[in-house]
């Protein structure tokens, strides 16, 4: 690590610890107001969660200071954009299933996702799309009579 | 003038065609399969009752009925589905009293009430019973009451808060208030059979239908009904035993009543077809036999009789149970 | 009922065909992400009403055991546990696949699953009434301590970061509080959504944390100036399918031990294959000469997990058939099947209905042998799935997992939970956090809470601590829990020193 990198280093544990501690406080504030004995277990679990978040925060501070003082080397994991793009695509996919329909949306999602992953051979994309959807339809709609979501299309 | 006549003529044609549509809709109903949403998981006694009944109803209606099991939301997904469903007669649902009265829970924010639905019929009534384990010395109502009144913190196993067995317990407290200081309910998501058989609790409230699956490991003490249950005629009622012991005005009736509902505003002709088909199906002698063979409490109530039952239960729930639940 | 008659009964063509159908259906449903053997049982129970009882019930029980085994196939090959009971297999099984040893992992899983199921069937046939009495000695206080002991396993699951592991565990405990509280009827963290009344379903959380997170991780790989993803196959599997005699010999003790753990956990009501598999892996790790391999591709871990989770299938039937107490959630479904055919649990079942029940139980036991044969024959073909490029596999898994999660409660809330936990799982893995503590805590949390509150009710006026300390089994579980924690701490210190 360069000196500049060391000087600017903030351990992800610090950020994670702080974020989780805030989340714990938000939910703990709700849990303590639950009626009667129903508040005991969530309060206990969230209190433990808060304590451990603070421990994580403390460990993050320690790591940050050690790196900045040159006493240790550490790197934060690199988060790339592609998984988040996929996450966004999955969200769109689920949203569309609810409103358009499972099979129509999946018939669009499968080839798009395969292309996004780098598949370029249409001789694989088309049969896989048709085959998977046909199998799911036969197995779960016909045989097991699974009730598909009510949507605009099928 | 001519314009007015023409307008009136057009209007009357439109009205005539609408009424033709309505009557033709009822005439052609049903012209495709019907979906019935069951508020219990597949394989349970509720689901079994429905599946025993449906072949007879399908014969009457002349179409297939597809069962969809959806026990999500403790039945509320089913009830809300019915509330929002299109009133075309092709989506039917199920109901359960007293489970439906969780609509009054102030924390759950459900605004639907029993009269927001149209009712087909009740198909099964499963009375609540008080049981102990086989061989336990306290096996009569007299011994039970004596034991409770002479001890503190007698634990009685029930299931979830507001469930029919918990309601049965609350009804017993309402009838004999002295018991409140001597007994405590113990809740669980499923029947506490293991705790009963293991000796951790001595008493449990369950249903007549559970007697079949619980086999010879338990001993029923009494049934909470105004008359002895046809499926278990040897079990005395709590009421008759209390009267014999000198308790006056004890009338504890508690059961789970399973019925069928449909969205409101379905055209009257179609509603009538649906109700008639289910009632005829229920009254088929073979259907009654199927229910008996499977130890299910056949109880066909429809029309005003069914509504009266619901009104009675609703009034009692609001007056007595809700204060006891703290609602 | 003679042995000859029993054998004749299970080798009738109809029974054999339905057994085969049950095994294949169970394996398929178990392997498909989001679907489980329990779903198959729930959907087929009504259909079996018109069938002859032996054929019907052997088929249902075959689906049960094969469904558990099927879950391990996708857990090993795709890091996608097909069922909660395969969650403990996923990390080691998948690591073996990445190392190119997935075929052996499948072979070990097949053989060990069959051994666990077979031995539990033998226990069910010969010593069920005696074993059933064990379940009656576990009351709420004992169950609470068993849950606490199960939660102490979390420490051993997180190598190199106990705080992070416990953080995940307490997150799981908090998540398990979502839903309507049985004790008071109070809705907790539901925010007006009725679908959350029974809490977050385990399957969407499991699929998200294990499978979807893996899909996100896989998508990171890219190369070339145009940043296109390299379309690589996951691995080319090679080597033997069946372990050698020497390898099997090394796995013998873990297998026997895990069988006993699986049967014991199965007997305890409410505890299923998920708890049994985690417990067996934990005990295996504590007893192993190579504990550091656990979590990184240990064949022993796969053997422990798979033996235990299939041994639960027979174990759970023991209290079910003798006392009407389902030993596992799926066994509760099977109870409906038994009563539908007039087979009421209790002492009479093994006397008055001996001519039906013994063929059913023997058929179940035999189905584990058949499952082994089918599994081994199909393994090489099934294993080819890892040769499929990720560009095809990942979207297909996503679509199947989506349908599977939707089918749990017919709710999109579960699908959204899968996606969100997928992102959470990805971020956790990137920050070197183990995801299995969340799953374990979600399963054990409700058991712990309910048992604790019930034991408080039962303690009456006795001080709760005194109540607990007066119970021998509780004391044993406390000792085991303390040992589990101390061992974890000592192991961590040893690892740090090394």
Coordinates of C-alpha atoms in Angstrom, one line a residue, chain C residues 39-442:
Chain C
X39 CA -44.5 -29.8 -1.6
X40 CA -44.8 -33.0 -3.5
X41 CA -46.2 -34.8 -0.5
X42 CA -48.7 -32.0 0.2
X43 CA -49.9 -32.1 -3.4
X44 CA -50.1 -35.8 -3.8
X45 CA -51.7 -36.7 -0.5
X46 CA -55.2 -36.0 -1.8
X47 CA -54.5 -38.1 -4.9
X48 CA -53.4 -41.1 -2.8
X49 CA -56.8 -41.2 -1.2
X50 CA -58.1 -43.7 -3.8
X51 CA -54.9 -45.7 -3.8
X52 CA -54.1 -48.8 -1.9
X53 CA -52.5 -47.8 1.4
X54 CA -49.1 -49.6 1.1
X55 CA -48.4 -48.2 -2.3
X56 CA -49.6 -44.8 -1.4
X57 CA -47.7 -44.4 1.8
X58 CA -44.5 -46.0 0.5
X59 CA -44.6 -43.5 -2.3
X60 CA -45.1 -40.6 0.0
X61 CA -42.3 -41.7 2.3
X62 CA -40.1 -42.3 -0.7
X63 CA -40.7 -38.7 -1.8
X64 CA -39.8 -37.6 1.8
X65 CA -36.4 -39.3 1.8
X66 CA -35.5 -38.7 -1.8
X67 CA -36.5 -35.1 -1.5
X68 CA -33.9 -34.6 1.3
X69 CA -31.2 -36.4 -0.9
X70 CA -32.2 -34.5 -4.0
X71 CA -31.5 -31.2 -2.1
X72 CA -27.9 -32.3 -1.8
X73 CA -27.5 -32.7 -5.5
X74 CA -28.0 -29.0 -6.2
X75 CA -26.2 -28.0 -3.0
X76 CA -23.1 -29.9 -4.1
X77 CA -23.1 -29.0 -7.8
X78 CA -24.5 -25.5 -7.7
X79 CA -24.2 -24.2 -4.1
X80 CA -28.0 -24.1 -4.2
X81 CA -29.5 -26.2 -1.4
X82 CA -32.7 -27.7 -2.7
X83 CA -34.0 -27.9 0.8
X84 CA -33.1 -26.4 4.2
X85 CA -31.7 -29.8 5.3
X86 CA -29.0 -29.5 2.6
X87 CA -27.8 -26.1 3.7
X88 CA -25.0 -27.7 5.8
X89 CA -23.8 -29.6 2.7
X90 CA -23.6 -26.6 0.4
X91 CA -20.3 -25.1 1.4
X92 CA -18.2 -28.2 1.5
X93 CA -20.0 -29.9 -1.4
X94 CA -19.7 -27.0 -3.7
X95 CA -16.0 -26.4 -2.7
X96 CA -15.4 -30.0 -3.7
X97 CA -17.1 -29.4 -7.1
X98 CA -14.9 -26.3 -7.7
X99 CA -11.9 -28.6 -6.9
X100 CA -13.1 -31.0 -9.6
X101 CA -14.2 -33.6 -7.0
X102 CA -17.9 -33.0 -7.3
X103 CA -18.6 -36.5 -8.7
X104 CA -17.0 -38.1 -5.6
X105 CA -19.0 -35.7 -3.4
X106 CA -22.2 -36.8 -5.2
X107 CA -21.2 -40.4 -4.7
X108 CA -20.5 -40.0 -1.0
X109 CA -23.7 -38.0 -0.6
X110 CA -25.7 -40.8 -2.3
X111 CA -24.2 -43.6 -0.3
X112 CA -24.4 -41.8 3.0
X113 CA -27.9 -40.5 2.5
X114 CA -29.0 -44.1 1.7
X115 CA -27.2 -45.4 4.8
X116 CA -28.8 -42.8 7.0
X117 CA -32.3 -43.4 5.7
X118 CA -31.9 -47.2 5.7
X119 CA -30.6 -47.3 9.3
X120 CA -33.4 -45.0 10.5
X121 CA -35.9 -47.3 8.7
X122 CA -34.5 -50.3 10.6
X123 CA -34.8 -48.4 13.9
X124 CA -38.3 -47.5 12.9
X125 CA -39.3 -51.1 12.3
X126 CA -37.6 -52.8 15.3
X127 CA -37.3 -50.3 18.1
X128 CA -39.8 -47.5 17.5
X129 CA -41.9 -47.9 20.7
X130 CA -38.8 -47.8 22.9
X131 CA -37.2 -44.9 21.1
X132 CA -40.5 -42.9 21.2
X133 CA -40.3 -42.7 24.9
X134 CA -37.2 -40.6 24.5
X135 CA -39.2 -37.8 22.9
X136 CA -41.5 -37.6 25.9
X137 CA -38.7 -36.6 28.3
X138 CA -38.1 -33.4 26.3
X139 CA -40.3 -30.6 27.7
X140 CA -40.1 -26.9 26.9
X141 CA -37.1 -26.3 29.1
X142 CA -35.2 -29.1 27.4
X143 CA -36.2 -28.0 24.0
X144 CA -35.0 -24.4 24.8
X145 CA -31.6 -25.7 25.8
X146 CA -31.4 -27.9 22.7
X147 CA -32.1 -24.7 20.7
X148 CA -29.5 -22.8 22.6
X149 CA -27.0 -25.7 22.0
X150 CA -27.9 -25.5 18.3
X151 CA -27.2 -21.8 18.3
X152 CA -23.8 -22.3 19.9
X153 CA -22.9 -24.2 16.8
X154 CA -22.9 -20.9 15.0
X155 CA -19.6 -20.1 16.6
X156 CA -18.0 -23.2 15.0
X157 CA -19.5 -22.3 11.6
X158 CA -17.6 -19.1 11.3
X159 CA -13.9 -19.8 10.8
X160 CA -11.8 -16.7 11.2
X161 CA -14.4 -14.2 12.4
X162 CA -16.5 -15.2 15.4
X163 CA -17.9 -11.7 15.8
X164 CA -19.1 -11.7 12.2
X165 CA -20.6 -15.1 12.6
X166 CA -22.4 -14.2 15.7
X167 CA -23.6 -11.0 14.0
X168 CA -25.1 -13.1 11.3
X169 CA -26.6 -15.4 13.9
X170 CA -28.3 -12.6 15.8
X171 CA -29.5 -11.1 12.6
X172 CA -31.2 -14.5 12.0
X173 CA -32.7 -14.4 15.5
X174 CA -34.1 -11.0 14.8
X175 CA -35.5 -12.1 11.5
X176 CA -37.2 -15.1 13.1
X177 CA -39.2 -12.7 15.3
X178 CA -41.2 -11.4 12.2
X179 CA -44.8 -12.6 12.3
X180 CA -47.7 -13.0 14.7
X181 CA -46.5 -14.0 18.1
X182 CA -48.3 -17.3 19.2
X183 CA -48.3 -16.3 22.8
X184 CA -50.0 -12.9 22.5
X185 CA -51.3 -12.8 18.9
X186 CA -49.3 -9.5 18.5
X187 CA -48.0 -8.8 15.0
X188 CA -44.3 -8.1 15.1
X189 CA -42.4 -6.3 12.2
X190 CA -45.3 -7.1 9.8
X191 CA -46.0 -3.5 8.7
X192 CA -49.5 -4.5 7.7
X193 CA -48.4 -7.3 5.3
X194 CA -50.5 -10.4 6.0
X195 CA -48.1 -12.6 4.2
X196 CA -45.6 -12.1 7.0
X197 CA -48.0 -13.5 9.6
X198 CA -46.1 -16.8 9.7
X199 CA -42.7 -15.0 9.4
X200 CA -40.3 -15.1 6.5
X201 CA -40.3 -18.5 4.9
X202 CA -37.0 -20.3 5.2
X203 CA -36.7 -21.4 1.6
X204 CA -36.5 -18.0 0.0
X205 CA -33.9 -16.9 2.5
X206 CA -31.9 -20.0 1.9
X207 CA -32.1 -19.8 -1.9
X208 CA -31.1 -16.1 -1.7
X209 CA -28.2 -16.5 0.7
X210 CA -26.7 -19.6 -1.0
X211 CA -27.8 -19.6 -4.6
X212 CA -28.6 -16.1 -5.8
X213 CA -25.5 -14.7 -4.0
X214 CA -23.4 -17.3 -5.9
X215 CA -24.9 -16.1 -9.1
X216 CA -23.9 -12.5 -8.3
X217 CA -20.4 -13.7 -7.3
X218 CA -20.1 -15.6 -10.6
X219 CA -21.0 -12.6 -12.6
X220 CA -18.0 -10.7 -11.3
X221 CA -15.6 -12.5 -13.6
X222 CA -14.9 -10.6 -16.7
X223 CA -12.0 -10.2 -19.1
X224 CA -11.0 -8.5 -22.3
X225 CA -11.2 -4.8 -23.2
X226 CA -14.9 -5.1 -23.8
X227 CA -15.4 -6.4 -20.3
X228 CA -17.5 -9.4 -21.6
X229 CA -17.9 -12.2 -19.1
X230 CA -15.8 -15.2 -19.8
X231 CA -18.2 -17.9 -20.6
X232 CA -16.6 -20.7 -18.6
X233 CA -18.0 -23.9 -17.3
X234 CA -17.8 -24.2 -13.6
X235 CA -15.7 -27.2 -13.6
X236 CA -14.9 -30.4 -15.4
X237 CA -15.7 -33.2 -13.0
X238 CA -13.4 -36.1 -13.1
X239 CA -12.4 -39.1 -11.1
X240 CA -14.4 -41.8 -9.4
X241 CA -18.0 -41.7 -8.4
X242 CA -18.0 -44.2 -5.7
X243 CA -15.5 -43.7 -2.9
X244 CA -12.8 -46.4 -2.6
X245 CA -13.0 -48.9 0.3
X246 CA -10.3 -47.0 2.1
X247 CA -12.1 -43.7 1.8
X248 CA -15.4 -45.3 2.9
X249 CA -13.5 -46.8 5.8
X250 CA -12.4 -43.2 6.9
X251 CA -16.0 -42.1 6.6
X252 CA -17.4 -45.1 8.6
X253 CA -17.2 -43.6 12.1
X254 CA -18.6 -40.1 11.0
X255 CA -21.4 -42.0 9.2
X256 CA -22.4 -44.1 12.2
X257 CA -22.2 -41.1 14.5
X258 CA -24.3 -38.9 12.1
X259 CA -26.9 -41.7 11.8
X260 CA -27.4 -41.7 15.5
X261 CA -27.5 -37.9 15.6
X262 CA -30.1 -37.9 12.8
X263 CA -32.3 -40.4 14.4
X264 CA -32.1 -38.6 17.8
X265 CA -32.9 -35.2 16.3
X266 CA -35.7 -36.8 14.2
X267 CA -37.3 -38.2 17.3
X268 CA -37.4 -34.7 18.9
X269 CA -40.5 -32.9 17.7
X270 CA -40.1 -29.8 15.6
X271 CA -36.4 -30.5 14.8
X272 CA -35.8 -31.5 11.2
X273 CA -33.0 -32.4 8.9
X274 CA -31.7 -28.9 8.8
X275 CA -30.8 -28.9 12.5
X276 CA -29.6 -32.5 12.3
X277 CA -27.2 -31.8 9.5
X278 CA -25.7 -28.7 11.1
X279 CA -25.3 -30.6 14.4
X280 CA -23.7 -33.6 12.7
X281 CA -21.2 -31.4 10.8
X282 CA -20.4 -29.5 14.1
X283 CA -19.8 -32.8 16.0
X284 CA -17.8 -34.1 13.0
X285 CA -15.6 -31.1 13.0
X286 CA -14.9 -31.3 16.7
X287 CA -14.0 -35.0 16.4
X288 CA -12.1 -34.8 13.1
X289 CA -8.4 -35.1 12.7
X290 CA -8.7 -32.4 9.9
X291 CA -11.1 -29.8 11.3
X292 CA -9.6 -27.1 9.1
X293 CA -10.9 -28.8 6.0
X294 CA -14.4 -28.2 7.1
X295 CA -16.0 -25.5 5.1
X296 CA -13.3 -25.7 2.4
X297 CA -14.2 -29.0 0.8
X298 CA -14.3 -31.8 3.4
X299 CA -15.7 -35.1 2.2
X300 CA -16.3 -35.9 5.9
X301 CA -18.5 -32.9 6.3
X302 CA -20.6 -34.0 3.3
X303 CA -20.9 -37.5 4.8
X304 CA -21.9 -36.1 8.2
X305 CA -24.5 -33.7 6.8
X306 CA -26.1 -36.1 4.3
X307 CA -26.2 -39.1 6.7
X308 CA -27.8 -37.1 9.4
X309 CA -30.4 -35.3 7.3
X310 CA -31.7 -38.6 5.8
X311 CA -31.6 -40.4 9.1
X312 CA -34.1 -37.8 10.3
X313 CA -36.7 -39.2 7.9
X314 CA -37.1 -42.4 9.8
X315 CA -36.4 -40.9 13.1
X316 CA -39.2 -38.4 12.7
X317 CA -41.7 -41.2 12.0
X318 CA -41.0 -42.8 15.3
X319 CA -42.9 -40.4 17.6
X320 CA -45.4 -39.9 14.7
X321 CA -46.5 -43.5 14.4
X322 CA -46.3 -44.3 18.1
X323 CA -47.6 -41.1 19.7
X324 CA -49.1 -39.0 16.9
X325 CA -46.3 -36.4 17.5
X326 CA -44.6 -35.4 14.2
X327 CA -40.8 -35.5 14.7
X328 CA -40.3 -33.1 11.8
X329 CA -42.4 -30.7 9.8
X330 CA -42.7 -33.0 6.9
X331 CA -43.8 -35.9 9.1
X332 CA -46.8 -33.8 10.1
X333 CA -47.9 -33.9 6.5
X334 CA -47.5 -37.6 6.4
X335 CA -49.7 -37.9 9.4
X336 CA -52.6 -36.7 7.2
X337 CA -51.7 -39.5 4.8
X338 CA -51.7 -42.2 7.4
X339 CA -55.0 -41.1 9.0
X340 CA -56.6 -40.8 5.6
X341 CA -56.0 -44.4 5.1
X342 CA -57.4 -45.4 8.5
X343 CA -54.0 -45.9 10.0
X344 CA -54.2 -44.2 13.4
X345 CA -50.9 -43.8 15.3
X346 CA -50.7 -45.7 18.6
X347 CA -50.0 -49.2 19.9
X348 CA -52.8 -50.7 17.7
X349 CA -51.0 -49.6 14.6
X350 CA -48.3 -52.2 15.1
X351 CA -50.7 -54.9 16.1
X352 CA -54.1 -54.6 14.5
X353 CA -52.7 -53.1 11.3
X354 CA -49.4 -55.0 11.3
X355 CA -50.2 -56.4 7.8
X356 CA -50.2 -52.9 6.4
X357 CA -47.8 -50.9 8.6
X358 CA -44.8 -53.3 8.4
X359 CA -44.9 -53.5 4.6
X360 CA -45.1 -49.6 4.5
X361 CA -42.1 -49.3 6.9
X362 CA -40.2 -52.0 5.1
X363 CA -41.0 -50.3 1.8
X364 CA -39.6 -47.1 3.1
X365 CA -36.5 -48.8 4.3
X366 CA -36.0 -50.5 0.9
X367 CA -36.7 -47.2 -0.9
X368 CA -33.4 -45.9 0.5
X369 CA -31.6 -48.8 -1.1
X370 CA -33.3 -48.1 -4.4
X371 CA -32.5 -44.4 -4.0
X372 CA -28.8 -45.3 -3.7
X373 CA -29.0 -47.4 -6.9
X374 CA -30.9 -44.7 -8.9
X375 CA -28.7 -42.0 -7.5
X376 CA -25.4 -43.7 -8.4
X377 CA -26.7 -44.6 -11.9
X378 CA -27.9 -41.1 -12.6
X379 CA -25.0 -39.2 -10.9
X380 CA -22.7 -39.0 -13.9
X381 CA -25.5 -37.6 -16.0
X382 CA -26.7 -35.2 -13.3
X383 CA -23.2 -34.1 -12.7
X384 CA -22.9 -32.9 -16.3
X385 CA -24.9 -29.9 -15.2
X386 CA -21.7 -28.3 -14.0
X387 CA -20.3 -28.5 -17.5
X388 CA -23.1 -26.2 -18.6
X389 CA -21.7 -22.7 -19.1
X390 CA -22.6 -20.2 -16.4
X391 CA -24.2 -18.0 -19.0
X392 CA -26.9 -20.5 -19.3
X393 CA -27.0 -22.0 -15.9
X394 CA -27.3 -18.8 -13.9
X395 CA -30.4 -17.4 -15.7
X396 CA -32.1 -20.8 -15.6
X397 CA -31.4 -21.2 -11.9
X398 CA -32.8 -17.7 -11.3
X399 CA -36.1 -18.5 -13.2
X400 CA -36.5 -21.8 -11.4
X401 CA -35.7 -20.3 -8.0
X402 CA -38.2 -17.5 -8.6
X403 CA -41.0 -20.0 -9.4
X404 CA -40.0 -22.2 -6.5
X405 CA -40.0 -19.3 -4.0
X406 CA -43.3 -18.1 -5.3
X407 CA -44.9 -21.5 -4.9
X408 CA -44.1 -21.6 -1.1
X409 CA -46.9 -19.2 -0.2
X410 CA -48.1 -18.1 -3.6
X411 CA -46.7 -14.7 -2.7
X412 CA -44.2 -12.4 -4.3
X413 CA -43.0 -11.3 -1.0
X414 CA -41.0 -14.5 -0.9
X415 CA -39.5 -13.8 -4.3
X416 CA -38.5 -10.4 -3.2
X417 CA -37.0 -11.9 0.0
X418 CA -35.0 -14.2 -2.2
X419 CA -33.6 -11.4 -4.3
X420 CA -32.8 -9.2 -1.3
X421 CA -31.2 -11.9 0.6
X422 CA -29.3 -12.8 -2.5
X423 CA -27.7 -9.3 -2.5
X424 CA -27.1 -9.6 1.3
X425 CA -25.5 -13.0 0.9
X426 CA -23.2 -11.6 -1.9
X427 CA -22.1 -8.7 0.3
X428 CA -21.6 -11.0 3.2
X429 CA -19.4 -13.4 1.2
X430 CA -17.4 -10.4 -0.1
X431 CA -16.7 -9.3 3.5
X432 CA -15.7 -12.8 4.6
X433 CA -18.9 -13.5 6.5
X434 CA -20.5 -16.9 6.6
X435 CA -24.2 -17.0 5.6
X436 CA -25.3 -20.3 7.2
X437 CA -25.6 -18.8 10.8
X438 CA -28.5 -16.7 9.5
X439 CA -30.4 -19.8 8.3
X440 CA -29.6 -21.8 11.5
X441 CA -30.8 -18.9 13.7
X442 CA -34.0 -18.4 11.6

